[in-house]
Amino acid sequence: MRPGPTDVFPHRPPSRRARPPGRMAAALAVVLGLLAGLPGCTTAPQQPPQMQQPDKEGVPSQPNPDPAKRAAIRLQLAGAYFAEGRIDPALQEVNQALALDADLAGAHALKALVLDAKGDVAGAEAAFRRAMQLDPRDGATVHNYGWMQCRLRHYDAAARLFDQALAVPGYRGAAQTLLVKGVCEARAGQLEQAEQTLLRAYERDAGNPATAVNLADVLYRRGELERARFYVRRVNQSADMSNAESLWLAARIERKLGNQQGVRDLGSQLLARYPRSSEALAYEAGRFEP
């Protein structure tokens, strides 16, 4: 499996299924962090919070007349909308938050993610830089800016940003940052370095299937087949963690090892569970290598 932009992580993704890092899951993880910093909010709400006696703009005039508090409510709403994939309402709310408090670092960080999701690279970069200027100790924002740079194939810039995030004192997202850094190094063709980075991520969080699968993929590409088999097998032992990519990677490893029965067994699982996946179609066509 080649790591690609599906589900990654500045920090924890909503699901721990074995997928490589991607834009929306990374954004969702940072939304959790942004909302956690707001008064009375510890997780991203599933629905926008109920507010009583709204004014004409939808923001309650009581009991939070203070602009900073109203900005925090707007940011909370923006995060909830973004977590639901409602990009345009999220952008509207985050702009309202910034109109109330132009120096709200979390609002700039979320705006960067929203603009990135909309494909506005220049706007996202400007918002990321402003957020980092306002709060240079926010490792999650630095991480996400690094992931954006990686997706743009600015690999050196991405590596510097990941290292900057990892250097933040007390940063709690180190395992996820190491995972994404390793994926980025693999994309850059730096397989030996990617292996070492992903091993560090695995040491910190051995239960994350995305780390195990991406490590197995790098080992497979380096010809370390027995080691690759070890890591991907740990994922595929659990139906809750395995997916089409992990099963297909395992089948390709077994084929290289000459285990044809193993290939057939994994192929049967792939066809039964994910019959319409690109991996299942590749298996049926015998296209084991890209």
GROMACS .gro file of C-alpha atoms in nm:
model
  290
    1MET     CA    1   0.000   0.000   0.000
    2ARG     CA    2   0.135   0.338  -0.094
    3PRO     CA    3   0.056   0.592   0.177
    4GLY     CA    4  -0.192   0.841   0.038
    5PRO     CA    5  -0.420   1.118   0.152
    6THR     CA    6  -0.710   0.938   0.310
    7ASP     CA    7  -0.719   0.937   0.685
    8VAL     CA    8  -0.438   1.100   0.890
    9PHE     CA    9  -0.386   1.245   1.187
   10PRO     CA   10  -0.242   1.538   1.353
   11HIS     CA   11  -0.350   1.354   1.649
   12ARG     CA   12  -0.607   1.083   1.688
   13PRO     CA   13  -0.830   1.022   1.390
   14PRO     CA   14  -1.200   0.952   1.450
   15SER     CA   15  -1.136   0.589   1.349
   16ARG     CA   16  -0.824   0.385   1.411
   17ARG     CA   17  -0.870   0.165   1.104
   18ALA     CA   18  -0.551   0.097   0.914
   19ARG     CA   19  -0.544   0.389   0.677
   20PRO     CA   20  -0.261   0.625   0.597
   21PRO     CA   21  -0.275   0.992   0.680
   22GLY     CA   22  -0.504   1.233   0.494
   23ARG     CA   23  -0.649   1.581   0.497
   24MET     CA   24  -0.990   1.556   0.666
   25ALA     CA   25  -0.897   1.322   0.949
   26ALA     CA   26  -0.601   1.538   1.034
   27ALA     CA   27  -0.829   1.836   1.036
   28LEU     CA   28  -1.079   1.661   1.257
   29ALA     CA   29  -0.810   1.579   1.508
   30VAL     CA   30  -0.707   1.940   1.535
   31VAL     CA   31  -1.070   2.043   1.571
   32LEU     CA   32  -1.083   1.827   1.882
   33GLY     CA   33  -0.783   2.012   2.019
   34LEU     CA   34  -0.926   2.352   1.935
   35LEU     CA   35  -1.258   2.276   2.097
   36ALA     CA   36  -1.094   2.128   2.403
   37GLY     CA   37  -0.946   2.467   2.476
   38LEU     CA   38  -1.281   2.641   2.487
   39PRO     CA   39  -1.465   2.700   2.813
   40GLY     CA   40  -1.684   2.408   2.909
   41CYS     CA   41  -1.593   2.199   2.604
   42THR     CA   42  -1.386   1.883   2.618
   43THR     CA   43  -1.478   1.708   2.292
   44ALA     CA   44  -1.614   1.810   1.955
   45PRO     CA   45  -1.993   1.823   1.975
   46GLN     CA   46  -2.193   1.612   1.732
   47GLN     CA   47  -2.439   1.899   1.681
   48PRO     CA   48  -2.390   2.273   1.720
   49PRO     CA   49  -2.453   2.365   2.084
   50GLN     CA   50  -2.795   2.490   2.181
   51MET     CA   51  -2.794   2.861   2.250
   52GLN     CA   52  -3.082   3.051   2.396
   53GLN     CA   53  -3.209   3.398   2.304
   54PRO     CA   54  -2.993   3.453   1.993
   55ASP     CA   55  -2.953   3.794   1.845
   56LYS     CA   56  -2.998   3.861   1.474
   57GLU     CA   57  -2.661   3.705   1.397
   58GLY     CA   58  -2.738   3.389   1.590
   59VAL     CA   59  -2.507   3.471   1.881
   60PRO     CA   60  -2.666   3.508   2.224
   61SER     CA   61  -2.652   3.854   2.369
   62GLN     CA   62  -2.670   3.699   2.717
   63PRO     CA   63  -2.501   3.566   2.917
   64ASN     CA   64  -2.187   3.614   2.703
   65PRO     CA   65  -2.174   3.978   2.588
   66ASP     CA   66  -1.793   3.981   2.600
   67PRO     CA   67  -1.648   3.967   2.243
   68ALA     CA   68  -1.385   3.711   2.342
   69LYS     CA   69  -1.649   3.477   2.479
   70ARG     CA   70  -1.868   3.526   2.174
   71ALA     CA   71  -1.567   3.451   1.954
   72ALA     CA   72  -1.509   3.129   2.149
   73ILE     CA   73  -1.871   3.027   2.082
   74ARG     CA   74  -1.828   3.103   1.713
   75LEU     CA   75  -1.511   2.893   1.707
   76GLN     CA   76  -1.691   2.609   1.879
   77LEU     CA   77  -1.964   2.622   1.615
   78ALA     CA   78  -1.707   2.636   1.337
   79GLY     CA   79  -1.533   2.330   1.476
   80ALA     CA   80  -1.860   2.139   1.501
   81TYR     CA   81  -1.953   2.224   1.143
   82PHE     CA   82  -1.609   2.129   1.016
   83ALA     CA   83  -1.615   1.799   1.203
   84GLU     CA   84  -1.938   1.722   1.016
   85GLY     CA   85  -1.780   1.812   0.682
   86ARG     CA   86  -1.986   2.130   0.644
   87ILE     CA   87  -1.707   2.343   0.507
   88ASP     CA   88  -1.887   2.662   0.405
   89PRO     CA   89  -2.075   2.709   0.736
   90ALA     CA   90  -1.749   2.638   0.917
   91LEU     CA   91  -1.574   2.913   0.723
   92GLN     CA   92  -1.857   3.157   0.794
   93GLU     CA   93  -1.841   3.088   1.167
   94VAL     CA   94  -1.463   3.105   1.191
   95ASN     CA   95  -1.466   3.439   1.008
   96GLN     CA   96  -1.726   3.562   1.256
   97ALA     CA   97  -1.499   3.449   1.539
   98LEU     CA   98  -1.208   3.641   1.393
   99ALA     CA   99  -1.424   3.948   1.345
  100LEU     CA  100  -1.484   3.939   1.720
  101ASP     CA  101  -1.127   3.849   1.818
  102ALA     CA  102  -0.865   3.893   1.546
  103ASP     CA  103  -0.591   3.746   1.768
  104LEU     CA  104  -0.766   3.417   1.846
  105ALA     CA  105  -0.494   3.170   1.748
  106GLY     CA  106  -0.728   2.871   1.741
  107ALA     CA  107  -0.956   3.047   1.492
  108HIS     CA  108  -0.666   3.110   1.255
  109ALA     CA  109  -0.560   2.746   1.292
  110LEU     CA  110  -0.908   2.620   1.210
  111LYS     CA  111  -0.943   2.866   0.924
  112ALA     CA  112  -0.622   2.721   0.778
  113LEU     CA  113  -0.774   2.374   0.782
  114VAL     CA  114  -1.100   2.495   0.629
  115LEU     CA  115  -0.923   2.682   0.351
  116ASP     CA  116  -0.698   2.382   0.290
  117ALA     CA  117  -1.008   2.165   0.252
  118LYS     CA  118  -1.142   2.417   0.000
  119GLY     CA  119  -0.819   2.402  -0.199
  120ASP     CA  120  -0.710   2.757  -0.112
  121VAL     CA  121  -0.341   2.687  -0.057
  122ALA     CA  122  -0.228   3.049  -0.028
  123GLY     CA  123  -0.505   3.136   0.216
  124ALA     CA  124  -0.438   2.826   0.424
  125GLU     CA  125  -0.066   2.900   0.444
  126ALA     CA  126  -0.132   3.258   0.554
  127ALA     CA  127  -0.372   3.138   0.824
  128PHE     CA  128  -0.127   2.872   0.944
  129ARG     CA  129   0.152   3.127   0.971
  130ARG     CA  130  -0.066   3.370   1.162
  131ALA     CA  131  -0.180   3.097   1.403
  132MET     CA  132   0.181   2.994   1.465
  133GLN     CA  133   0.283   3.356   1.518
  134LEU     CA  134   0.012   3.398   1.779
  135ASP     CA  135   0.077   3.065   1.952
  136PRO     CA  136   0.415   2.913   1.859
  137ARG     CA  137   0.372   2.642   2.125
  138ASP     CA  138   0.070   2.487   1.954
  139GLY     CA  139   0.229   2.171   1.820
  140ALA     CA  140  -0.093   2.054   1.656
  141THR     CA  141  -0.105   2.355   1.427
  142VAL     CA  142   0.262   2.315   1.335
  143HIS     CA  143   0.196   1.947   1.264
  144ASN     CA  144  -0.094   2.023   1.034
  145TYR     CA  145   0.102   2.283   0.845
  146GLY     CA  146   0.374   2.021   0.799
  147TRP     CA  147   0.122   1.771   0.663
  148MET     CA  148  -0.005   2.028   0.415
  149GLN     CA  149   0.353   2.091   0.300
  150CYS     CA  150   0.403   1.717   0.260
  151ARG     CA  151   0.094   1.688   0.042
  152LEU     CA  152   0.231   1.972  -0.168
  153ARG     CA  153   0.555   1.770  -0.202
  154HIS     CA  154   0.754   2.031  -0.014
  155TYR     CA  155   0.928   1.755   0.177
  156ASP     CA  156   1.212   1.952   0.333
  157ALA     CA  157   0.973   2.216   0.464
  158ALA     CA  158   0.744   1.945   0.597
  159ALA     CA  159   1.028   1.773   0.782
  160ARG     CA  160   1.130   2.099   0.949
  161LEU     CA  161   0.774   2.162   1.065
  162PHE     CA  162   0.733   1.810   1.202
  163ASP     CA  163   1.057   1.846   1.395
  164GLN     CA  164   0.937   2.184   1.523
  165ALA     CA  165   0.616   2.024   1.650
  166LEU     CA  166   0.807   1.743   1.817
  167ALA     CA  167   1.029   1.997   1.993
  168VAL     CA  168   0.737   2.175   2.162
  169PRO     CA  169   0.763   2.110   2.539
  170GLY     CA  170   0.483   1.888   2.663
  171TYR     CA  171   0.356   1.813   2.312
  172ARG     CA  172   0.117   1.518   2.336
  173GLY     CA  173   0.084   1.436   1.967
  174ALA     CA  174   0.435   1.297   1.915
  175ALA     CA  175   0.320   0.950   1.804
  176GLN     CA  176   0.094   1.095   1.535
  177THR     CA  177   0.356   1.344   1.420
  178LEU     CA  178   0.615   1.067   1.388
  179LEU     CA  179   0.364   0.863   1.189
  180VAL     CA  180   0.296   1.144   0.944
  181LYS     CA  181   0.662   1.236   0.922
  182GLY     CA  182   0.743   0.874   0.832
  183VAL     CA  183   0.472   0.869   0.566
  184CYS     CA  184   0.609   1.191   0.423
  185GLU     CA  185   0.963   1.050   0.414
  186ALA     CA  186   0.833   0.742   0.235
  187ARG     CA  187   0.663   0.962  -0.022
  188ALA     CA  188   0.993   1.141  -0.074
  189GLY     CA  189   1.162   0.804  -0.139
  190GLN     CA  190   1.362   0.820   0.184
  191LEU     CA  191   1.274   0.465   0.283
  192GLU     CA  192   1.552   0.399   0.534
  193GLN     CA  193   1.473   0.720   0.720
  194ALA     CA  194   1.100   0.648   0.697
  195GLU     CA  195   1.152   0.308   0.857
  196GLN     CA  196   1.334   0.458   1.153
  197THR     CA  197   1.072   0.730   1.202
  198LEU     CA  198   0.783   0.485   1.180
  199LEU     CA  199   0.955   0.254   1.427
  200ARG     CA  200   0.970   0.545   1.671
  201ALA     CA  201   0.599   0.605   1.614
  202TYR     CA  202   0.527   0.237   1.671
  203GLU     CA  203   0.724   0.236   1.996
  204ARG     CA  204   0.505   0.519   2.122
  205ASP     CA  205   0.173   0.374   2.005
  206ALA     CA  206   0.188   0.010   1.902
  207GLY     CA  207  -0.191  -0.008   1.894
  208ASN     CA  208  -0.233   0.233   1.603
  209PRO     CA  209  -0.298   0.020   1.291
  210ALA     CA  210  -0.207   0.305   1.058
  211THR     CA  211   0.145   0.304   1.198
  212ALA     CA  212   0.179  -0.073   1.163
  213VAL     CA  213   0.050  -0.077   0.805
  214ASN     CA  214   0.264   0.212   0.689
  215LEU     CA  215   0.568   0.055   0.853
  216ALA     CA  216   0.489  -0.277   0.688
  217ASP     CA  217   0.458  -0.101   0.352
  218VAL     CA  218   0.799   0.063   0.390
  219LEU     CA  219   0.956  -0.268   0.492
  220TYR     CA  220   0.793  -0.438   0.194
  221ARG     CA  221   0.934  -0.176  -0.040
  222ARG     CA  222   1.277  -0.230   0.118
  223GLY     CA  223   1.258  -0.607   0.069
  224GLU     CA  224   1.227  -0.681   0.444
  225LEU     CA  225   0.945  -0.926   0.383
  226GLU     CA  226   0.938  -1.122   0.710
  227ARG     CA  227   0.937  -0.803   0.912
  228ALA     CA  228   0.669  -0.654   0.690
  229ARG     CA  229   0.459  -0.967   0.740
  230PHE     CA  230   0.491  -0.934   1.119
  231TYR     CA  231   0.352  -0.582   1.134
  232VAL     CA  232   0.070  -0.618   0.884
  233ARG     CA  233  -0.038  -0.950   1.033
  234ARG     CA  234  -0.095  -0.782   1.369
  235VAL     CA  235  -0.345  -0.553   1.199
  236ASN     CA  236  -0.519  -0.820   0.994
  237GLN     CA  237  -0.574  -1.038   1.298
  238SER     CA  238  -0.851  -0.796   1.396
  239ALA     CA  239  -1.146  -0.745   1.163
  240ASP     CA  240  -1.209  -0.411   1.331
  241MET     CA  241  -0.866  -0.279   1.238
  242SER     CA  242  -0.800  -0.441   0.899
  243ASN     CA  243  -0.927  -0.302   0.571
  244ALA     CA  244  -0.883  -0.351   0.198
  245GLU     CA  245  -0.540  -0.187   0.196
  246SER     CA  246  -0.401  -0.395   0.481
  247LEU     CA  247  -0.533  -0.721   0.333
  248TRP     CA  248  -0.396  -0.636  -0.009
  249LEU     CA  249  -0.055  -0.545   0.131
  250ALA     CA  250  -0.047  -0.875   0.319
  251ALA     CA  251  -0.138  -1.067   0.001
  252ARG     CA  252   0.142  -0.898  -0.189
  253ILE     CA  253   0.388  -0.982   0.089
  254GLU     CA  254   0.282  -1.348   0.090
  255ARG     CA  255   0.318  -1.363  -0.286
  256LYS     CA  256   0.675  -1.235  -0.263
  257LEU     CA  257   0.743  -1.495   0.006
  258GLY     CA  258   0.609  -1.769  -0.222
  259ASN     CA  259   0.312  -1.853   0.001
  260GLN     CA  260   0.042  -1.905  -0.262
  261GLN     CA  261  -0.209  -2.047  -0.014
  262GLY     CA  262  -0.168  -1.737   0.199
  263VAL     CA  263  -0.230  -1.522  -0.108
  264ARG     CA  264  -0.550  -1.713  -0.185
  265ASP     CA  265  -0.673  -1.689   0.174
  266LEU     CA  266  -0.613  -1.315   0.188
  267GLY     CA  267  -0.761  -1.270  -0.157
  268SER     CA  268  -1.076  -1.452  -0.048
  269GLN     CA  269  -1.112  -1.220   0.251
  270LEU     CA  270  -1.058  -0.921   0.028
  271LEU     CA  271  -1.323  -1.029  -0.221
  272ALA     CA  272  -1.572  -1.121   0.051
  273ARG     CA  273  -1.537  -0.803   0.255
  274TYR     CA  274  -1.446  -0.540  -0.006
  275PRO     CA  275  -1.564  -0.677  -0.343
  276ARG     CA  276  -1.581  -0.335  -0.511
  277SER     CA  277  -1.252  -0.200  -0.383
  278SER     CA  278  -0.965  -0.116  -0.615
  279GLU     CA  279  -0.759  -0.373  -0.423
  280ALA     CA  280  -1.010  -0.649  -0.494
  281LEU     CA  281  -1.016  -0.556  -0.862
  282ALA     CA  282  -0.635  -0.563  -0.873
  283TYR     CA  283  -0.633  -0.905  -0.706
  284GLU     CA  284  -0.881  -1.047  -0.956
  285ALA     CA  285  -0.674  -0.908  -1.244
  286GLY     CA  286  -0.349  -1.041  -1.097
  287ARG     CA  287  -0.198  -0.691  -1.075
  288PHE     CA  288   0.013  -0.739  -0.764
  289GLU     CA  289   0.253  -0.455  -0.838
  290PRO     CA  290   0.169  -0.099  -0.950
   0.00000   0.00000   0.00000
